[in-house]
Amino acid sequence: MRLLTHNMLSSNIKGVTNGFPLRIEVEKVVEKEVDLNMDFLRNMFAKIEWKALVEASRTMGYSELPDDAESSMLDSDEFLRKFHHALLELHLEEGALVCPETGRKFPVNKGIPNMLLHEDEV
Amino acid sequence: MLSKIARINLVSSHPEVYDPCDDSFALVDALLADRANLLERHPSICMEIGCGSGYVITSLALLLGKEDSGAYYIATDINPHAVRVTCETLLAHGCHAEVVNTDIASGLEKRLSRSVDVMVVNPPYVPTPEEEVGRHGIASAWAGGENGRSVIDKILPVADKLLSDKGWLYLVTLTANNPLELCLQMRKKGYASRIILQRSTEEESLHVIKFSRDLDTLLEANECMALNKTENELATESSPFTPFSIWKYGKRNFN
Ligand SMILES: C[S@@+](CC[C@H](N)C(=O)[O-])C[C@H]1O[C@@H](n2cnc3c(N)ncnc32)[C@H](O)[C@@H]1O
């Protein structure tokens, strides 16, 4: 699971109001190189919750992202490279996503988050 | 030459995962036929609900891939075996999609709201007793409850929430699902719809419907169509469809 997807996931448990961002518990991170696509990064930047991405990438052992970001920074190659790496190249292979409100853990195995709920959570 | 769609011999499988079948091929053929439009649209987020073997999402990534790298592909399935098989199929084709094991798009709805440009769905659509819907194992791949509509009727409101302003939804249906009614229902939510493929197999008559939130594009694209029909006229129009049963309506119909 890429951090892009982490940035799109919220706790879906019934009654939870602050389900974003999910805290990451890391067991295994893998890095996979991906071609950088500037247009794609620009498109995605508008959709990303920056603070959640910064925090998630730090948890995954990457602390190069600036605390704050604005769209003008997309003109910097260096910024783009870092944003690209954090968003697309860091994968949570094994671990869990933790609901910030209830502490419920959603397992991530083989890079696939399991967001299925138990009957009493729907 | 590299194939534009997934190669069947590279599609992974598992006894509890739906193998690509006539409906999967119909959906991919419909996407192939609409490829020029898809490329022109430059979708940045593409999503499949109920990815099964991964045949469809892999094909979508391949058919958009070359000319339009850099879209976010995301696929969901409720079946834990299916999501793994999908990852294997993607890998075998050198593609990437993010895969999530979830019910429809649960957990993604908030943040992906109004963001998905292209959604593809080959849902469980076979009419069955209601109890069979959502059961574990392979039955949940096809069991669709009354009129085969149980899961479809849950997916459509989610699609409506997730689709972007220029969003397109490609949905496989059966005549028994009452596609005309589905189109009318979506029309009330502001979608144009068009049957882009119809195919009769030994067992079933399949349609691929394309729903579009951006009415204008679909209007331009259509050539043969029933012009400016009122809802009542549409409702009495006979079903099943002819291969190009298409209708359109202008913005003036919305007050
Ligand atoms: C007809 S199969 C299609 C599989 C594949 N997309 C294809 O075209 O070959 C339907 C798929 O939807 C999945 N499914 C059924 N109910 C679902 C739900 N509530 N949420 C997500 N996926 C679901 C099934 O597990 C199955 O893989």
Coordinates of C-alpha atoms and ligand atoms in Angstrom, one line a residue:
Chain A
M1 CA 0.0 0.0 0.0
R2 CA 1.3 3.4 -1.0
L3 CA 1.0 6.4 1.2
L4 CA -1.3 7.8 -1.4
T5 CA -3.8 5.2 -0.5
H6 CA -3.2 5.7 3.2
N7 CA -4.1 9.4 2.6
M8 CA -7.4 8.3 1.1
L9 CA -8.5 5.8 3.8
S10 CA -10.5 6.6 6.9
S11 CA -11.8 4.5 9.7
N12 CA -15.2 3.3 8.5
I13 CA -16.5 2.0 11.9
K14 CA -20.0 3.0 12.7
G15 CA -20.2 6.0 15.0
V16 CA -16.6 7.1 14.5
T17 CA -16.4 10.8 13.6
N18 CA -12.7 11.5 13.5
G19 CA -11.5 8.5 11.5
F20 CA -8.7 10.3 9.6
P21 CA -5.8 9.9 9.4
L22 CA -5.3 6.2 10.4
R23 CA -2.1 5.7 12.5
I24 CA 0.4 3.4 10.8
E25 CA 2.0 0.5 12.6
V26 CA 5.0 -0.6 10.6
E27 CA 6.2 -4.2 10.4
K28 CA 7.7 -4.0 7.0
V29 CA 8.2 -1.2 4.5
V30 CA 9.4 -1.8 0.9
E31 CA 10.5 0.8 -1.6
K32 CA 9.7 0.5 -5.2
E33 CA 11.0 2.9 -7.8
V34 CA 8.3 4.5 -10.0
D35 CA 8.7 7.0 -12.9
L36 CA 8.0 10.5 -11.9
N37 CA 5.0 12.1 -13.6
M38 CA 4.8 15.8 -12.9
D39 CA 1.2 16.2 -14.1
F40 CA 0.0 13.4 -11.9
L41 CA 1.8 14.9 -8.9
R42 CA 0.2 18.3 -9.5
N43 CA -3.2 16.7 -9.8
M44 CA -2.8 14.7 -6.7
F45 CA -1.3 17.5 -4.6
A46 CA -4.7 19.2 -4.5
K47 CA -6.3 16.1 -3.0
I48 CA -3.7 15.2 -0.4
E49 CA -4.0 16.0 3.3
W50 CA -0.4 17.2 3.7
K51 CA -0.1 16.8 7.4
A52 CA -1.2 13.2 7.2
L53 CA 1.3 12.5 4.5
V54 CA 4.2 14.0 6.4
E55 CA 3.3 12.1 9.6
A56 CA 2.8 8.8 7.6
S57 CA 6.1 9.1 5.8
R58 CA 7.9 9.8 9.1
T59 CA 6.4 6.7 10.6
M60 CA 7.7 4.8 7.5
G61 CA 11.2 6.2 8.2
Y62 CA 11.3 9.0 5.6
S63 CA 11.5 12.5 7.1
E64 CA 12.4 14.7 4.2
L65 CA 9.0 16.3 3.6
P66 CA 8.5 19.8 4.8
D67 CA 6.0 20.4 7.6
D68 CA 3.9 22.6 5.3
A69 CA 3.4 22.7 1.6
E70 CA 1.6 24.9 -0.9
S71 CA 1.1 24.5 -4.6
S72 CA 3.8 27.0 -5.5
M73 CA 6.3 24.5 -4.2
L74 CA 5.4 22.2 -7.1
D75 CA 7.8 24.3 -9.2
S76 CA 10.7 22.9 -7.3
D77 CA 12.2 19.7 -8.7
E78 CA 13.6 18.8 -5.3
F79 CA 10.2 19.2 -3.7
L80 CA 8.5 17.1 -6.5
R81 CA 11.1 14.4 -6.0
K82 CA 10.4 14.1 -2.3
F83 CA 6.7 14.3 -2.7
H84 CA 6.8 11.6 -5.4
H85 CA 8.9 9.4 -3.2
A86 CA 6.7 9.7 -0.1
L87 CA 3.5 9.4 -2.1
L88 CA 4.3 6.5 -4.4
E89 CA 7.5 4.8 -3.7
L90 CA 7.1 3.9 0.0
H91 CA 4.9 0.9 0.5
L92 CA 3.6 -0.5 3.7
E93 CA 4.0 -4.2 3.1
E94 CA 3.1 -5.6 6.5
G95 CA 1.6 -3.8 9.5
A96 CA -1.6 -2.2 10.5
L97 CA -3.7 0.9 10.2
V98 CA -5.1 2.1 13.5
C99 CA -8.4 4.0 14.0
P100 CA -7.5 7.2 15.7
E101 CA -10.7 7.2 17.7
T102 CA -11.2 3.6 18.8
G103 CA -7.8 2.1 18.4
R104 CA -9.2 -0.7 16.2
K105 CA -6.5 -2.2 14.0
F106 CA -7.0 -2.8 10.3
P107 CA -4.3 -5.3 9.2
V108 CA -2.2 -4.8 6.2
N109 CA -0.8 -8.0 4.7
K110 CA 1.2 -8.3 1.5
G111 CA 0.5 -4.7 1.0
I112 CA -3.2 -5.0 1.1
P113 CA -5.2 -3.2 3.8
N114 CA -8.2 -5.1 5.2
M115 CA -11.0 -2.6 5.9
L116 CA -13.7 -5.3 6.4
L117 CA -15.7 -4.6 9.5
H118 CA -17.1 -7.0 12.1
E119 CA -20.9 -7.2 12.3
D120 CA -21.1 -5.0 15.3
E121 CA -19.1 -2.3 13.7
V122 CA -21.3 -1.7 10.6
Chain B
M1 CA 3.3 -6.2 -30.0
L2 CA 2.3 -5.6 -26.4
S3 CA -1.3 -6.4 -25.7
K4 CA -3.6 -3.6 -24.8
I5 CA -5.5 -5.8 -22.4
A6 CA -4.7 -8.4 -19.8
R7 CA -3.6 -11.8 -21.2
I8 CA -5.7 -14.6 -20.0
N9 CA -2.7 -16.9 -19.5
L10 CA -1.2 -14.4 -17.1
V11 CA -4.4 -13.9 -15.1
S12 CA -3.9 -15.5 -11.7
S13 CA -6.6 -17.7 -10.2
H14 CA -7.9 -19.3 -7.0
P15 CA -10.8 -21.8 -6.4
E16 CA -12.7 -19.1 -4.5
V17 CA -12.2 -16.3 -7.0
Y18 CA -14.3 -15.5 -10.0
D19 CA -12.4 -16.4 -13.2
P20 CA -12.7 -14.0 -16.1
C21 CA -15.9 -14.9 -18.0
D22 CA -18.2 -13.5 -20.7
D23 CA -19.2 -10.6 -18.5
S24 CA -15.6 -9.7 -17.8
F25 CA -14.8 -9.9 -21.5
A26 CA -17.8 -7.8 -22.3
L27 CA -16.7 -5.0 -19.9
V28 CA -13.1 -5.0 -21.2
D29 CA -14.4 -5.0 -24.8
A30 CA -16.6 -2.0 -24.0
L31 CA -13.6 -0.2 -22.4
L32 CA -11.5 -1.0 -25.5
A33 CA -14.2 0.3 -27.8
D34 CA -14.3 3.5 -25.7
R35 CA -10.5 3.8 -25.4
A36 CA -10.1 6.9 -27.5
N37 CA -12.6 8.7 -25.3
L38 CA -10.9 7.5 -22.2
L39 CA -7.5 8.6 -23.4
E40 CA -8.9 12.0 -24.3
R41 CA -10.3 12.3 -20.8
H42 CA -7.0 11.8 -19.0
P43 CA -8.5 10.2 -15.9
S44 CA -6.3 10.8 -12.9
I45 CA -8.2 8.4 -10.6
C46 CA -9.6 5.1 -11.9
M47 CA -11.4 2.6 -9.6
E48 CA -12.8 -0.9 -9.9
I49 CA -15.3 -2.3 -7.4
G50 CA -15.3 -6.1 -7.1
C51 CA -12.0 -6.7 -8.9
G52 CA -12.1 -10.5 -8.6
S53 CA -9.2 -11.9 -10.6
G54 CA -7.9 -8.5 -11.5
Y55 CA -8.6 -9.0 -15.2
V56 CA -10.5 -5.8 -15.7
I57 CA -8.4 -3.4 -13.7
T58 CA -5.3 -4.8 -15.3
S59 CA -6.8 -4.3 -18.7
L60 CA -7.9 -0.8 -17.9
A61 CA -4.3 0.1 -16.8
L62 CA -2.9 -1.5 -19.9
L63 CA -5.3 0.1 -22.3
L64 CA -4.7 3.5 -20.8
G65 CA -1.1 2.9 -19.8
K66 CA 1.1 3.7 -22.7
E67 CA -0.3 7.0 -23.7
D68 CA -1.5 8.1 -20.3
S69 CA 0.9 7.0 -17.6
G70 CA 0.3 8.5 -14.2
A71 CA -3.2 7.7 -13.1
Y72 CA -4.1 6.3 -9.7
Y73 CA -5.7 2.9 -10.1
I74 CA -7.5 1.5 -7.1
A75 CA -9.4 -1.8 -6.9
T76 CA -11.6 -3.2 -4.1
D77 CA -13.1 -6.6 -3.4
I78 CA -14.9 -8.0 -0.4
N79 CA -13.2 -11.4 -1.0
P80 CA -9.8 -11.6 0.7
H81 CA -8.6 -14.2 -1.9
A82 CA -9.7 -12.0 -4.8
V83 CA -7.6 -9.0 -3.7
R84 CA -4.5 -11.2 -3.5
V85 CA -5.2 -12.8 -6.9
T86 CA -5.7 -9.3 -8.3
C87 CA -2.2 -8.2 -7.1
E88 CA -0.7 -11.3 -8.7
T89 CA -2.4 -10.5 -12.0
L90 CA -1.3 -6.9 -11.9
L91 CA 2.3 -7.9 -11.2
A92 CA 2.3 -10.5 -14.0
H93 CA 1.5 -7.7 -16.4
G94 CA 3.9 -5.2 -14.9
C95 CA 1.0 -3.0 -13.8
H96 CA 0.3 -1.4 -10.5
A97 CA -3.0 -0.7 -8.8
E98 CA -3.7 -0.1 -5.2
V99 CA -5.9 -2.9 -3.8
V100 CA -8.1 -2.7 -0.8
N101 CA -10.1 -5.5 0.8
T102 CA -13.4 -3.9 1.7
D103 CA -17.1 -3.8 1.2
I104 CA -17.7 -1.7 -2.0
A105 CA -15.6 1.4 -1.1
S106 CA -16.0 1.5 2.6
G107 CA -13.2 3.5 4.2
L108 CA -12.5 5.3 0.9
E109 CA -15.8 7.2 0.6
K110 CA -14.9 10.3 2.6
R111 CA -11.5 11.1 1.1
L112 CA -12.3 10.0 -2.5
S113 CA -15.6 11.8 -2.5
R114 CA -16.1 13.5 -5.9
S115 CA -12.7 12.4 -7.1
V116 CA -13.0 9.2 -9.2
D117 CA -12.9 9.9 -13.0
V118 CA -13.5 6.4 -14.2
M119 CA -15.2 3.6 -12.3
V120 CA -15.7 0.1 -13.7
V121 CA -18.0 -2.5 -12.1
N122 CA -18.9 -6.0 -13.0
P123 CA -21.1 -6.7 -10.0
P124 CA -22.7 -9.9 -8.7
Y125 CA -25.9 -9.6 -10.8
V126 CA -27.5 -13.0 -11.0
P127 CA -31.0 -13.2 -9.5
T128 CA -30.8 -15.5 -6.4
P129 CA -32.5 -15.8 -3.0
E130 CA -31.5 -12.9 -0.9
E131 CA -29.7 -15.1 1.7
E132 CA -27.1 -16.0 -0.9
V133 CA -25.9 -12.4 -1.3
G134 CA -22.5 -11.6 0.3
R135 CA -21.9 -15.1 1.5
H136 CA -18.3 -16.1 1.9
G137 CA -16.6 -17.7 -1.0
I138 CA -17.3 -17.8 -4.7
A139 CA -21.1 -17.4 -4.4
S140 CA -20.7 -13.8 -3.5
A141 CA -19.1 -13.3 -6.9
W142 CA -22.4 -13.7 -8.7
A143 CA -25.3 -13.8 -6.1
G144 CA -27.3 -10.7 -6.6
G145 CA -30.5 -11.3 -4.7
E146 CA -33.9 -10.2 -5.9
N147 CA -33.7 -9.3 -9.6
G148 CA -29.9 -9.5 -9.1
R149 CA -30.1 -6.0 -7.8
S150 CA -29.0 -6.2 -4.2
V151 CA -25.4 -5.3 -4.6
I152 CA -25.9 -3.0 -7.6
D153 CA -28.4 -1.0 -5.6
K154 CA -25.7 -0.5 -2.9
I155 CA -23.0 0.3 -5.4
L156 CA -24.8 3.1 -7.3
P157 CA -25.2 5.5 -4.4
V158 CA -21.5 5.0 -3.6
A159 CA -20.6 5.6 -7.2
D160 CA -22.6 8.8 -7.2
K161 CA -20.7 9.9 -4.2
L162 CA -17.2 9.1 -5.5
L163 CA -17.5 10.1 -9.2
S164 CA -15.9 13.4 -10.1
D165 CA -17.6 16.2 -12.1
K166 CA -16.4 14.5 -15.2
G167 CA -16.8 11.0 -13.8
W168 CA -17.8 8.0 -15.9
L169 CA -19.1 4.7 -14.6
Y170 CA -19.1 1.5 -16.7
L171 CA -21.5 -1.1 -15.3
V172 CA -22.2 -4.6 -16.4
T173 CA -25.9 -5.6 -16.1
L174 CA -28.3 -8.3 -17.1
T175 CA -31.7 -7.8 -18.6
A176 CA -33.2 -9.2 -15.4
N177 CA -31.6 -6.3 -13.5
N178 CA -33.8 -3.9 -15.4
P179 CA -31.2 -1.7 -16.8
L180 CA -33.7 0.8 -18.0
E181 CA -34.9 1.4 -14.5
L182 CA -31.2 1.8 -13.4
C183 CA -30.7 4.5 -16.0
L184 CA -33.8 6.4 -15.0
Q185 CA -32.7 6.2 -11.4
M186 CA -29.3 7.6 -12.3
R187 CA -30.9 10.2 -14.5
K188 CA -32.7 11.6 -11.5
K189 CA -29.3 12.1 -9.9
G190 CA -28.1 13.9 -13.0
Y191 CA -26.5 11.2 -15.1
A192 CA -26.7 10.5 -18.8
S193 CA -26.6 6.9 -19.6
R194 CA -25.8 4.9 -22.7
I195 CA -25.7 1.2 -23.4
I196 CA -22.3 0.9 -25.1
L197 CA -22.3 -2.8 -25.5
Q198 CA -24.9 -5.5 -25.6
R199 CA -24.1 -9.2 -25.9
S200 CA -26.2 -12.3 -25.7
T201 CA -24.5 -15.4 -24.5
E202 CA -26.0 -18.9 -24.2
E203 CA -27.2 -18.1 -20.7
E204 CA -27.7 -14.4 -20.5
S205 CA -28.1 -11.1 -22.2
L206 CA -25.5 -8.7 -20.9
H207 CA -25.3 -4.9 -21.2
V208 CA -22.5 -2.6 -20.4
I209 CA -24.0 0.8 -19.4
K210 CA -21.9 3.9 -19.4
F211 CA -23.1 6.6 -17.0
S212 CA -21.7 10.0 -17.3
R213 CA -22.1 12.9 -14.9
D214 CA -20.9 15.3 -17.5
L215 CA -23.9 15.4 -19.7
D216 CA -22.5 17.5 -22.5
T217 CA -19.8 15.0 -23.5
L218 CA -22.2 12.1 -23.9
L219 CA -24.6 14.3 -25.8
E220 CA -22.0 15.1 -28.4
A221 CA -20.9 11.5 -28.6
N222 CA -24.2 10.1 -29.5
E223 CA -25.5 9.8 -33.0
C224 CA -28.5 7.5 -32.9
M225 CA -30.7 8.4 -30.0
A226 CA -34.1 9.1 -28.8
L227 CA -34.3 12.8 -28.6
N228 CA -35.7 14.6 -25.7
K229 CA -37.9 11.9 -24.4
T230 CA -39.9 12.6 -21.3
E231 CA -39.4 10.3 -18.4
N232 CA -42.8 8.6 -19.0
E233 CA -42.0 7.9 -22.6
L234 CA -38.7 6.4 -21.4
A235 CA -40.4 4.3 -18.8
T236 CA -42.7 2.8 -21.3
E237 CA -40.0 2.2 -23.8
S238 CA -39.7 -1.5 -24.2
S239 CA -37.0 -3.4 -22.5
P240 CA -34.7 -5.2 -23.4
F241 CA -32.7 -2.8 -25.3
T242 CA -31.8 -2.8 -28.9
P243 CA -28.0 -2.7 -29.3
F244 CA -27.9 1.0 -29.5
S245 CA -30.8 2.0 -27.5
I246 CA -29.6 5.4 -26.3
W247 CA -31.3 8.4 -25.0
K248 CA -30.3 11.9 -24.3
Y249 CA -31.7 14.9 -22.6
G250 CA -30.7 18.5 -22.5
K251 CA -29.8 20.6 -19.5
R252 CA -33.1 22.3 -19.8
N253 CA -34.7 19.3 -18.3
F254 CA -33.2 20.2 -15.0
N255 CA -34.8 23.0 -13.1
Ligands
LIG1 C1 -18.9 -11.0 -11.3 S1 -17.5 -10.9 -10.3 C2 -16.4 -9.9 -11.3 C3 -14.9 -10.1 -11.1 C4 -14.0 -9.3 -12.0 N1 -14.2 -7.9 -11.9 C5 -14.3 -9.7 -13.5 O1 -14.9 -8.9 -14.2 O2 -13.9 -10.8 -13.9 C6 -18.0 -9.8 -8.9 C7 -16.9 -9.5 -7.9 O3 -17.5 -8.6 -6.9 C8 -17.0 -9.0 -5.7 N2 -18.0 -8.5 -4.7 C9 -19.2 -9.0 -4.4 N3 -19.8 -8.2 -3.4 C10 -18.9 -7.2 -3.2 C11 -19.0 -6.1 -2.3 N4 -20.0 -5.8 -1.5 N5 -17.9 -5.2 -2.2 C12 -16.8 -5.4 -3.0 N6 -16.7 -6.5 -3.9 C13 -17.8 -7.3 -4.0 C14 -16.9 -10.5 -5.7 O4 -16.1 -11.0 -4.7 C15 -16.4 -10.7 -7.1 O5 -15.0 -10.7 -7.1

